[in-house]
């Protein structure tokens, strides 16, 4: 089934004609639970990995011997999904709750030292043939494979993530690794993706407002304030005498540049990064200082209460709390991971930011 983004609530270029010069495209991946093949772009699916090539491992020293079993995490999700599908009002039975308590237990892997090689988790693989906005890889590579360590114990703070991106030429893989290694335990269940097939869709996108020229950004801010005031006045007028009893939560939300007109939520490739959590930060290549381009966004949600206008037409009747997290991946505190690549030389090291 295809996934189709609804038309935007307003024509943003009619409101601000200057934005036409900044218009770009991004490909929404629309990952949904399924059984992807090794020859397909996917999240959490089997990877086209050569049988004679070492699997990526984390070698950075950190505790790695205590955590949850990946199989228990997958089973827990299935039990919960079955329970809520069967009875949305009561959820799991007492027997299922006991099983869930057992599945949520942490386990310890004996004799696993802090420096032992730890298999990374294969998060996604993306073929350029499937995704029109996926940036070119180095030396004609057409397949991007994404891995991460299942523990948040890296970097200067000791609480960061470790990401590993690999490019390859898919035609050169003749024998695929049948059973990839997996970590026995993981430190965070949000690092364990559910297998998902992709339904790519290319849509228009515009830069984060804070990166637009100062005058244009100020006009957008003023327009949003005026629109919000107009919506509030119309809401109060419609309520009449009941207006005093209404709360802010009752008022309709007007369209906003950030959440409705510029950058779509969810997993996607290409386009522009959102900087909604922090101020925009320079993402320059550490090898050649060139400004980097957005390669991939990994999002904890496909949509939420503030970005519901991007919900695909085919899923407009599905509840947000049940259907907006198909991959079960969580980045940070329900944020998104933006990965950047060097446009001058794609083999240069990637950079990333969590928003």
mmCIF file of N, CA, C and O in Angstrom, residues 219-310:
data_model
loop_
_atom_site.group_PDB
_atom_site.id
_atom_site.type_symbol
_atom_site.label_atom_id
_atom_site.label_comp_id
_atom_site.label_asym_id
_atom_site.label_seq_id
_atom_site.Cartn_x
_atom_site.Cartn_y
_atom_site.Cartn_z
ATOM 1 N N UNK A 219 8.996 37.889 9.185
ATOM 2 C CA UNK A 219 7.647 37.958 8.593
ATOM 3 C C UNK A 219 6.849 36.694 8.885
ATOM 4 O O UNK A 219 5.635 36.750 9.136
ATOM 5 N N UNK A 220 7.518 35.538 8.847
ATOM 6 C CA UNK A 220 6.830 34.290 9.165
ATOM 7 C C UNK A 220 6.384 34.288 10.623
ATOM 8 O O UNK A 220 5.254 33.900 10.945
ATOM 9 N N UNK A 221 7.249 34.755 11.529
ATOM 10 C CA UNK A 221 6.889 34.828 12.943
ATOM 11 C C UNK A 221 5.684 35.748 13.159
ATOM 12 O O UNK A 221 4.753 35.403 13.911
ATOM 13 N N UNK A 222 5.690 36.909 12.499
ATOM 14 C CA UNK A 222 4.581 37.853 12.659
ATOM 15 C C UNK A 222 3.289 37.264 12.112
ATOM 16 O O UNK A 222 2.208 37.443 12.695
ATOM 17 N N UNK A 223 3.388 36.578 10.975
ATOM 18 C CA UNK A 223 2.204 35.945 10.381
ATOM 19 C C UNK A 223 1.628 34.882 11.313
ATOM 20 O O UNK A 223 0.406 34.804 11.505
ATOM 21 N N UNK A 224 2.487 34.075 11.933
ATOM 22 C CA UNK A 224 2.007 33.037 12.841
ATOM 23 C C UNK A 224 1.325 33.645 14.068
ATOM 24 O O UNK A 224 0.284 33.149 14.518
ATOM 25 N N UNK A 225 1.883 34.728 14.597
ATOM 26 C CA UNK A 225 1.266 35.376 15.760
ATOM 27 C C UNK A 225 -0.105 35.939 15.410
ATOM 28 O O UNK A 225 -1.070 35.789 16.172
ATOM 29 N N UNK A 226 -0.201 36.577 14.251
ATOM 30 C CA UNK A 226 -1.484 37.142 13.831
ATOM 31 C C UNK A 226 -2.508 36.036 13.584
ATOM 32 O O UNK A 226 -3.690 36.174 13.944
ATOM 33 N N UNK A 227 -2.070 34.942 12.978
ATOM 34 C CA UNK A 227 -2.987 33.839 12.695
ATOM 35 C C UNK A 227 -3.477 33.203 13.982
ATOM 36 O O UNK A 227 -4.668 32.866 14.118
ATOM 37 N N UNK A 228 -2.593 33.067 14.956
ATOM 38 C CA UNK A 228 -2.988 32.491 16.236
ATOM 39 C C UNK A 228 -4.001 33.383 16.946
ATOM 40 O O UNK A 228 -4.982 32.889 17.517
ATOM 41 N N UNK A 229 -3.795 34.703 16.903
ATOM 42 C CA UNK A 229 -4.752 35.622 17.520
ATOM 43 C C UNK A 229 -6.110 35.539 16.832
ATOM 44 O O UNK A 229 -7.159 35.545 17.481
ATOM 45 N N UNK A 230 -6.104 35.432 15.504
ATOM 46 C CA UNK A 230 -7.356 35.343 14.762
ATOM 47 C C UNK A 230 -8.111 34.063 15.109
ATOM 48 O O UNK A 230 -9.339 34.077 15.261
ATOM 49 N N UNK A 231 -7.376 32.968 15.247
ATOM 50 C CA UNK A 231 -8.019 31.703 15.615
ATOM 51 C C UNK A 231 -8.616 31.792 17.006
ATOM 52 O O UNK A 231 -9.722 31.306 17.251
ATOM 53 N N UNK A 232 -7.905 32.412 17.942
ATOM 54 C CA UNK A 232 -8.411 32.531 19.305
ATOM 55 C C UNK A 232 -9.663 33.395 19.352
ATOM 56 O O UNK A 232 -10.641 33.070 20.043
ATOM 57 N N UNK A 233 -9.655 34.497 18.604
ATOM 58 C CA UNK A 233 -10.834 35.374 18.580
ATOM 59 C C UNK A 233 -12.034 34.664 17.973
ATOM 60 O O UNK A 233 -13.160 34.777 18.477
ATOM 61 N N UNK A 234 -11.805 33.937 16.889
ATOM 62 C CA UNK A 234 -12.907 33.213 16.257
ATOM 63 C C UNK A 234 -13.441 32.128 17.185
ATOM 64 O O UNK A 234 -14.657 31.890 17.246
ATOM 65 N N UNK A 235 -12.560 31.490 17.930
ATOM 66 C CA UNK A 235 -12.961 30.440 18.859
ATOM 67 C C UNK A 235 -13.825 31.017 19.976
ATOM 68 O O UNK A 235 -14.875 30.467 20.323
ATOM 69 N N UNK A 236 -13.379 32.132 20.531
ATOM 70 C CA UNK A 236 -14.141 32.750 21.614
ATOM 71 C C UNK A 236 -15.490 33.262 21.126
ATOM 72 O O UNK A 236 -16.501 33.153 21.822
ATOM 73 N N UNK A 237 -15.518 33.794 19.923
ATOM 74 C CA UNK A 237 -16.785 34.289 19.372
ATOM 75 C C UNK A 237 -17.756 33.144 19.134
ATOM 76 O O UNK A 237 -18.951 33.261 19.381
ATOM 77 N N UNK A 238 -17.242 32.007 18.679
ATOM 78 C CA UNK A 238 -18.101 30.851 18.430
ATOM 79 C C UNK A 238 -18.668 30.291 19.726
ATOM 80 O O UNK A 238 -19.813 29.819 19.771
ATOM 81 N N UNK A 239 -17.886 30.376 20.805
ATOM 82 C CA UNK A 239 -18.355 29.855 22.083
ATOM 83 C C UNK A 239 -19.353 30.786 22.757
ATOM 84 O O UNK A 239 -20.205 30.344 23.528
ATOM 85 N N UNK A 240 -19.225 32.074 22.505
ATOM 86 C CA UNK A 240 -20.123 33.029 23.122
ATOM 87 C C UNK A 240 -19.947 33.086 24.619
ATOM 88 O O UNK A 240 -18.841 33.270 25.140
ATOM 89 N N UNK A 241 -21.022 32.897 25.348
ATOM 90 C CA UNK A 241 -20.979 33.007 26.808
ATOM 91 C C UNK A 241 -20.172 31.890 27.449
ATOM 92 O O UNK A 241 -19.764 31.998 28.603
ATOM 93 N N UNK A 242 -19.947 30.807 26.743
ATOM 94 C CA UNK A 242 -19.196 29.696 27.308
ATOM 95 C C UNK A 242 -17.685 29.916 27.201
ATOM 96 O O UNK A 242 -16.893 29.088 27.643
ATOM 97 N N UNK A 243 -17.255 31.021 26.611
ATOM 98 C CA UNK A 243 -15.829 31.252 26.377
ATOM 99 C C UNK A 243 -15.030 31.265 27.670
ATOM 100 O O UNK A 243 -13.886 30.824 27.709
ATOM 101 N N UNK A 244 -15.636 31.789 28.757
ATOM 102 C CA UNK A 244 -14.906 31.876 30.019
ATOM 103 C C UNK A 244 -14.562 30.507 30.575
ATOM 104 O O UNK A 244 -13.616 30.346 31.353
ATOM 105 N N UNK A 245 -15.353 29.482 30.204
ATOM 106 C CA UNK A 245 -15.127 28.140 30.719
ATOM 107 C C UNK A 245 -14.184 27.321 29.844
ATOM 108 O O UNK A 245 -13.791 26.216 30.202
ATOM 109 N N UNK A 246 -13.815 27.866 28.687
ATOM 110 C CA UNK A 246 -12.950 27.120 27.764
ATOM 111 C C UNK A 246 -11.493 27.194 28.225
ATOM 112 O O UNK A 246 -11.085 28.110 28.931
ATOM 113 N N UNK A 247 -10.738 26.227 27.833
ATOM 114 C CA UNK A 247 -9.308 26.185 28.147
ATOM 115 C C UNK A 247 -8.510 26.288 26.863
ATOM 116 O O UNK A 247 -9.038 26.143 25.761
ATOM 117 N N UNK A 248 -7.219 26.543 27.019
ATOM 118 C CA UNK A 248 -6.341 26.627 25.850
ATOM 119 C C UNK A 248 -6.349 25.336 25.044
ATOM 120 O O UNK A 248 -6.191 25.335 23.829
ATOM 121 N N UNK A 249 -6.536 24.207 25.750
ATOM 122 C CA UNK A 249 -6.529 22.916 25.059
ATOM 123 C C UNK A 249 -7.735 22.763 24.139
ATOM 124 O O UNK A 249 -7.705 21.967 23.198
ATOM 125 N N UNK A 250 -8.809 23.529 24.417
ATOM 126 C CA UNK A 250 -10.013 23.429 23.586
ATOM 127 C C UNK A 250 -9.872 24.190 22.279
ATOM 128 O O UNK A 250 -10.574 23.901 21.310
ATOM 129 N N UNK A 251 -9.002 25.176 22.238
ATOM 130 C CA UNK A 251 -8.890 26.049 21.070
ATOM 131 C C UNK A 251 -8.245 25.300 19.903
ATOM 132 O O UNK A 251 -7.309 24.521 20.092
ATOM 133 N N UNK A 252 -8.743 25.502 18.681
ATOM 134 C CA UNK A 252 -8.125 24.863 17.512
ATOM 135 C C UNK A 252 -6.735 25.428 17.255
ATOM 136 O O UNK A 252 -6.464 26.591 17.513
ATOM 137 N N UNK A 253 -5.856 24.576 16.750
ATOM 138 C CA UNK A 253 -4.497 24.995 16.464
ATOM 139 C C UNK A 253 -4.400 25.480 15.020
ATOM 140 O O UNK A 253 -4.727 24.740 14.093
ATOM 141 N N UNK A 254 -3.951 26.719 14.812
ATOM 142 C CA UNK A 254 -3.781 27.202 13.439
ATOM 143 C C UNK A 254 -2.563 26.557 12.793
ATOM 144 O O UNK A 254 -1.663 26.069 13.497
ATOM 145 N N UNK A 255 -2.493 26.511 11.470
ATOM 146 C CA UNK A 255 -1.296 25.968 10.809
ATOM 147 C C UNK A 255 -0.057 26.772 11.197
ATOM 148 O O UNK A 255 -0.119 27.983 11.402
ATOM 149 N N UNK A 256 1.054 26.093 11.305
ATOM 150 C CA UNK A 256 2.322 26.733 11.653
ATOM 151 C C UNK A 256 3.379 26.334 10.633
ATOM 152 O O UNK A 256 3.364 25.215 10.117
ATOM 153 N N UNK A 257 4.295 27.248 10.364
ATOM 154 C CA UNK A 257 5.351 26.968 9.391
ATOM 155 C C UNK A 257 6.152 25.746 9.796
ATOM 156 O O UNK A 257 6.391 24.839 8.990
ATOM 157 N N UNK A 258 6.582 25.677 11.049
ATOM 158 C CA UNK A 258 7.440 24.590 11.503
ATOM 159 C C UNK A 258 6.731 23.251 11.447
ATOM 160 O O UNK A 258 7.299 22.254 10.992
ATOM 161 N N UNK A 259 5.495 23.190 11.900
ATOM 162 C CA UNK A 259 4.837 21.901 12.102
ATOM 163 C C UNK A 259 3.931 21.469 10.951
ATOM 164 O O UNK A 259 3.548 20.300 10.892
ATOM 165 N N UNK A 260 3.581 22.387 10.063
ATOM 166 C CA UNK A 260 2.628 22.029 9.011
ATOM 167 C C UNK A 260 3.088 22.349 7.595
ATOM 168 O O UNK A 260 2.553 21.772 6.649
ATOM 169 N N UNK A 261 4.032 23.267 7.436
ATOM 170 C CA UNK A 261 4.295 23.791 6.102
ATOM 171 C C UNK A 261 5.720 23.590 5.607
ATOM 172 O O UNK A 261 5.994 23.873 4.440
ATOM 173 N N UNK A 262 6.621 23.118 6.442
ATOM 174 C CA UNK A 262 8.026 23.108 6.004
ATOM 175 C C UNK A 262 8.671 21.733 6.041
ATOM 176 O O UNK A 262 9.030 21.170 4.997
ATOM 177 N N UNK A 263 8.851 21.161 7.225
ATOM 178 C CA UNK A 263 9.630 19.927 7.375
ATOM 179 C C UNK A 263 8.733 18.808 7.901
ATOM 180 O O UNK A 263 8.205 18.911 9.013
ATOM 181 N N UNK A 264 8.552 17.724 7.140
ATOM 182 C CA UNK A 264 7.683 16.636 7.602
ATOM 183 C C UNK A 264 8.331 15.843 8.728
ATOM 184 O O UNK A 264 9.558 15.751 8.816
ATOM 185 N N UNK A 265 7.524 15.256 9.591
ATOM 186 C CA UNK A 265 8.055 14.376 10.635
ATOM 187 C C UNK A 265 8.340 12.989 10.068
ATOM 188 O O UNK A 265 8.076 12.703 8.898
ATOM 189 N N UNK A 266 8.880 12.113 10.898
ATOM 190 C CA UNK A 266 9.086 10.728 10.505
ATOM 191 C C UNK A 266 10.437 10.476 9.857
ATOM 192 O O UNK A 266 11.247 11.388 9.664
ATOM 193 N N UNK A 267 10.689 9.220 9.521
ATOM 194 C CA UNK A 267 11.915 8.819 8.848
ATOM 195 C C UNK A 267 11.916 9.369 7.432
ATOM 196 O O UNK A 267 10.908 9.291 6.715
ATOM 197 N N UNK A 268 13.055 9.908 6.998
ATOM 198 C CA UNK A 268 13.139 10.460 5.650
ATOM 199 C C UNK A 268 14.604 10.610 5.252
ATOM 200 O O UNK A 268 15.498 10.528 6.101
ATOM 201 N N UNK A 269 14.833 10.813 3.962
ATOM 202 C CA UNK A 269 16.181 11.089 3.462
ATOM 203 C C UNK A 269 16.158 12.403 2.689
ATOM 204 O O UNK A 269 15.166 12.756 2.049
ATOM 205 N N UNK A 270 17.276 13.130 2.760
ATOM 206 C CA UNK A 270 17.402 14.399 2.055
ATOM 207 C C UNK A 270 16.553 15.498 2.664
ATOM 208 O O UNK A 270 15.899 15.342 3.687
ATOM 209 N N UNK A 271 16.608 16.652 2.030
ATOM 210 C CA UNK A 271 15.840 17.791 2.507
ATOM 211 C C UNK A 271 16.599 18.597 3.539
ATOM 212 O O UNK A 271 17.822 18.762 3.456
ATOM 213 N N UNK A 272 15.865 19.099 4.536
ATOM 214 C CA UNK A 272 16.437 19.999 5.529
ATOM 215 C C UNK A 272 16.246 19.431 6.935
ATOM 216 O O UNK A 272 15.236 18.783 7.222
ATOM 217 N N UNK A 273 17.195 19.710 7.796
ATOM 218 C CA UNK A 273 17.107 19.265 9.181
ATOM 219 C C UNK A 273 16.269 20.247 9.993
ATOM 220 O O UNK A 273 16.282 21.454 9.751
ATOM 221 N N UNK A 274 15.557 19.708 10.965
ATOM 222 C CA UNK A 274 14.840 20.543 11.918
ATOM 223 C C UNK A 274 15.744 20.810 13.119
ATOM 224 O O UNK A 274 16.484 19.931 13.560
ATOM 225 N N UNK A 275 15.678 22.034 13.630
ATOM 226 C CA UNK A 275 16.458 22.422 14.810
ATOM 227 C C UNK A 275 15.515 22.921 15.903
ATOM 228 O O UNK A 275 15.776 23.909 16.570
ATOM 229 N N UNK A 276 14.405 22.202 16.095
ATOM 230 C CA UNK A 276 13.361 22.662 17.012
ATOM 231 C C UNK A 276 13.749 22.535 18.482
ATOM 232 O O UNK A 276 13.137 23.164 19.337
ATOM 233 N N UNK A 277 14.755 21.709 18.787
ATOM 234 C CA UNK A 277 15.157 21.537 20.182
ATOM 235 C C UNK A 277 16.274 22.491 20.577
ATOM 236 O O UNK A 277 16.333 22.976 21.703
ATOM 237 N N UNK A 278 17.162 22.762 19.648
ATOM 238 C CA UNK A 278 18.282 23.668 19.906
ATOM 239 C C UNK A 278 18.320 24.740 18.827
ATOM 240 O O UNK A 278 17.604 24.660 17.829
ATOM 241 N N UNK A 279 19.150 25.738 19.011
ATOM 242 C CA UNK A 279 19.397 26.676 17.924
ATOM 243 C C UNK A 279 20.151 25.959 16.810
ATOM 244 O O UNK A 279 20.871 24.980 17.052
ATOM 245 N N UNK A 280 19.999 26.409 15.555
ATOM 246 C CA UNK A 280 20.753 25.789 14.457
ATOM 247 C C UNK A 280 22.248 25.809 14.743
ATOM 248 O O UNK A 280 22.805 26.807 15.189
ATOM 249 N N UNK A 281 22.889 24.675 14.512
ATOM 250 C CA UNK A 281 24.328 24.549 14.739
ATOM 251 C C UNK A 281 25.026 24.277 13.419
ATOM 252 O O UNK A 281 24.513 23.528 12.584
ATOM 253 N N UNK A 282 26.173 24.882 13.178
ATOM 254 C CA UNK A 282 26.902 24.611 11.935
ATOM 255 C C UNK A 282 27.264 23.130 11.854
ATOM 256 O O UNK A 282 27.775 22.548 12.806
ATOM 257 N N UNK A 283 26.968 22.518 10.715
ATOM 258 C CA UNK A 283 27.352 21.131 10.466
ATOM 259 C C UNK A 283 28.337 21.132 9.303
ATOM 260 O O UNK A 283 27.966 20.929 8.149
ATOM 261 N N UNK A 284 29.582 21.422 9.615
ATOM 262 C CA UNK A 284 30.640 21.463 8.602
ATOM 263 C C UNK A 284 31.461 20.182 8.667
ATOM 264 O O UNK A 284 31.681 19.622 9.751
ATOM 265 N N UNK A 285 31.905 19.736 7.516
ATOM 266 C CA UNK A 285 32.716 18.524 7.432
ATOM 267 C C UNK A 285 34.020 18.716 8.196
ATOM 268 O O UNK A 285 34.722 19.716 7.998
ATOM 269 N N UNK A 286 34.346 17.770 9.048
ATOM 270 C CA UNK A 286 35.567 17.877 9.843
ATOM 271 C C UNK A 286 36.806 17.525 9.033
ATOM 272 O O UNK A 286 37.923 17.746 9.492
ATOM 273 N N UNK A 287 36.602 16.995 7.825
ATOM 274 C CA UNK A 287 37.749 16.655 6.987
ATOM 275 C C UNK A 287 38.095 17.772 6.013
ATOM 276 O O UNK A 287 39.266 17.996 5.710
ATOM 277 N N UNK A 288 37.055 18.499 5.521
ATOM 278 C CA UNK A 288 37.334 19.530 4.511
ATOM 279 C C UNK A 288 36.632 20.852 4.783
ATOM 280 O O UNK A 288 36.750 21.783 3.982
ATOM 281 N N UNK A 289 35.853 20.955 5.873
ATOM 282 C CA UNK A 289 35.129 22.157 6.325
ATOM 283 C C UNK A 289 33.947 22.533 5.445
ATOM 284 O O UNK A 289 33.324 23.577 5.649
ATOM 285 N N UNK A 290 33.572 21.722 4.447
ATOM 286 C CA UNK A 290 32.419 22.042 3.607
ATOM 287 C C UNK A 290 31.131 21.915 4.414
ATOM 288 O O UNK A 290 31.004 21.002 5.248
ATOM 289 N N UNK A 291 30.149 22.814 4.202
ATOM 290 C CA UNK A 291 28.846 22.651 4.855
ATOM 291 C C UNK A 291 28.217 21.323 4.431
ATOM 292 O O UNK A 291 28.159 21.005 3.242
ATOM 293 N N UNK A 292 27.749 20.559 5.391
ATOM 294 C CA UNK A 292 27.236 19.225 5.115
ATOM 295 C C UNK A 292 25.747 19.254 4.786
ATOM 296 O O UNK A 292 25.031 20.189 5.155
ATOM 297 N N UNK A 293 25.289 18.222 4.073
ATOM 298 C CA UNK A 293 23.883 18.083 3.694
ATOM 299 C C UNK A 293 23.227 17.013 4.554
ATOM 300 O O UNK A 293 23.883 16.072 5.027
ATOM 301 N N UNK A 294 21.904 17.149 4.727
ATOM 302 C CA UNK A 294 21.166 16.142 5.489
ATOM 303 C C UNK A 294 21.087 14.852 4.685
ATOM 304 O O UNK A 294 20.626 14.834 3.546
ATOM 305 N N UNK A 295 21.555 13.770 5.282
ATOM 306 C CA UNK A 295 21.524 12.458 4.639
ATOM 307 C C UNK A 295 20.287 11.677 5.050
ATOM 308 O O UNK A 295 19.553 11.155 4.206
ATOM 309 N N UNK A 296 20.024 11.620 6.352
ATOM 310 C CA UNK A 296 18.974 10.749 6.878
ATOM 311 C C UNK A 296 18.437 11.307 8.179
ATOM 312 O O UNK A 296 19.200 11.816 9.004
ATOM 313 N N UNK A 297 17.125 11.198 8.359
ATOM 314 C CA UNK A 297 16.483 11.513 9.635
ATOM 315 C C UNK A 297 15.822 10.250 10.168
ATOM 316 O O UNK A 297 15.018 9.624 9.469
ATOM 317 N N UNK A 298 16.176 9.876 11.382
ATOM 318 C CA UNK A 298 15.551 8.761 12.086
ATOM 319 C C UNK A 298 14.693 9.365 13.189
ATOM 320 O O UNK A 298 15.206 10.034 14.082
ATOM 321 N N UNK A 299 13.395 9.142 13.121
ATOM 322 C CA UNK A 299 12.468 9.811 14.030
ATOM 323 C C UNK A 299 11.796 8.797 14.953
ATOM 324 O O UNK A 299 11.496 7.672 14.548
ATOM 325 N N UNK A 300 11.536 9.214 16.178
ATOM 326 C CA UNK A 300 10.853 8.347 17.135
ATOM 327 C C UNK A 300 9.376 8.186 16.813
ATOM 328 O O UNK A 300 8.756 7.205 17.241
ATOM 329 N N UNK A 301 8.807 9.141 16.082
ATOM 330 C CA UNK A 301 7.385 9.076 15.722
ATOM 331 C C UNK A 301 7.203 9.429 14.249
ATOM 332 O O UNK A 301 7.953 10.217 13.692
ATOM 333 N N UNK A 302 6.173 8.862 13.665
ATOM 334 C CA UNK A 302 5.802 9.230 12.304
ATOM 335 C C UNK A 302 4.998 10.519 12.286
ATOM 336 O O UNK A 302 4.996 11.257 11.318
ATOM 337 N N UNK A 303 4.292 10.765 13.352
ATOM 338 C CA UNK A 303 3.572 12.017 13.561
ATOM 339 C C UNK A 303 3.187 12.071 15.030
ATOM 340 O O UNK A 303 3.261 11.072 15.745
ATOM 341 N N UNK A 304 2.788 13.263 15.502
ATOM 342 C CA UNK A 304 2.269 13.386 16.855
ATOM 343 C C UNK A 304 1.182 14.443 16.856
ATOM 344 O O UNK A 304 0.723 14.889 15.793
ATOM 345 N N UNK A 305 0.772 14.866 18.041
ATOM 346 C CA UNK A 305 -0.325 15.819 18.128
ATOM 347 C C UNK A 305 -0.053 17.135 17.443
ATOM 348 O O UNK A 305 -0.972 17.805 16.973
ATOM 349 N N UNK A 306 1.221 17.524 17.364
ATOM 350 C CA UNK A 306 1.555 18.794 16.744
ATOM 351 C C UNK A 306 1.832 18.704 15.266
ATOM 352 O O UNK A 306 1.945 19.735 14.600
ATOM 353 N N UNK A 307 1.969 17.479 14.737
ATOM 354 C CA UNK A 307 2.288 17.322 13.316
ATOM 355 C C UNK A 307 1.296 16.409 12.613
ATOM 356 O O UNK A 307 1.628 15.736 11.643
ATOM 357 N N UNK A 308 0.067 16.383 13.116
ATOM 358 C CA UNK A 308 -0.940 15.484 12.567
ATOM 359 C C UNK A 308 -1.335 15.782 11.136
ATOM 360 O O UNK A 308 -1.885 14.916 10.449
ATOM 361 N N UNK A 309 -1.038 16.986 10.653
ATOM 362 C CA UNK A 309 -1.420 17.305 9.274
ATOM 363 C C UNK A 309 -0.602 16.511 8.260
ATOM 364 O O UNK A 309 -0.965 16.445 7.087
ATOM 365 N N UNK A 310 0.503 15.903 8.702
ATOM 366 C CA UNK A 310 1.339 15.091 7.820
ATOM 367 C C UNK A 310 0.922 13.627 7.812
ATOM 368 O O UNK A 310 1.517 12.811 7.103
#
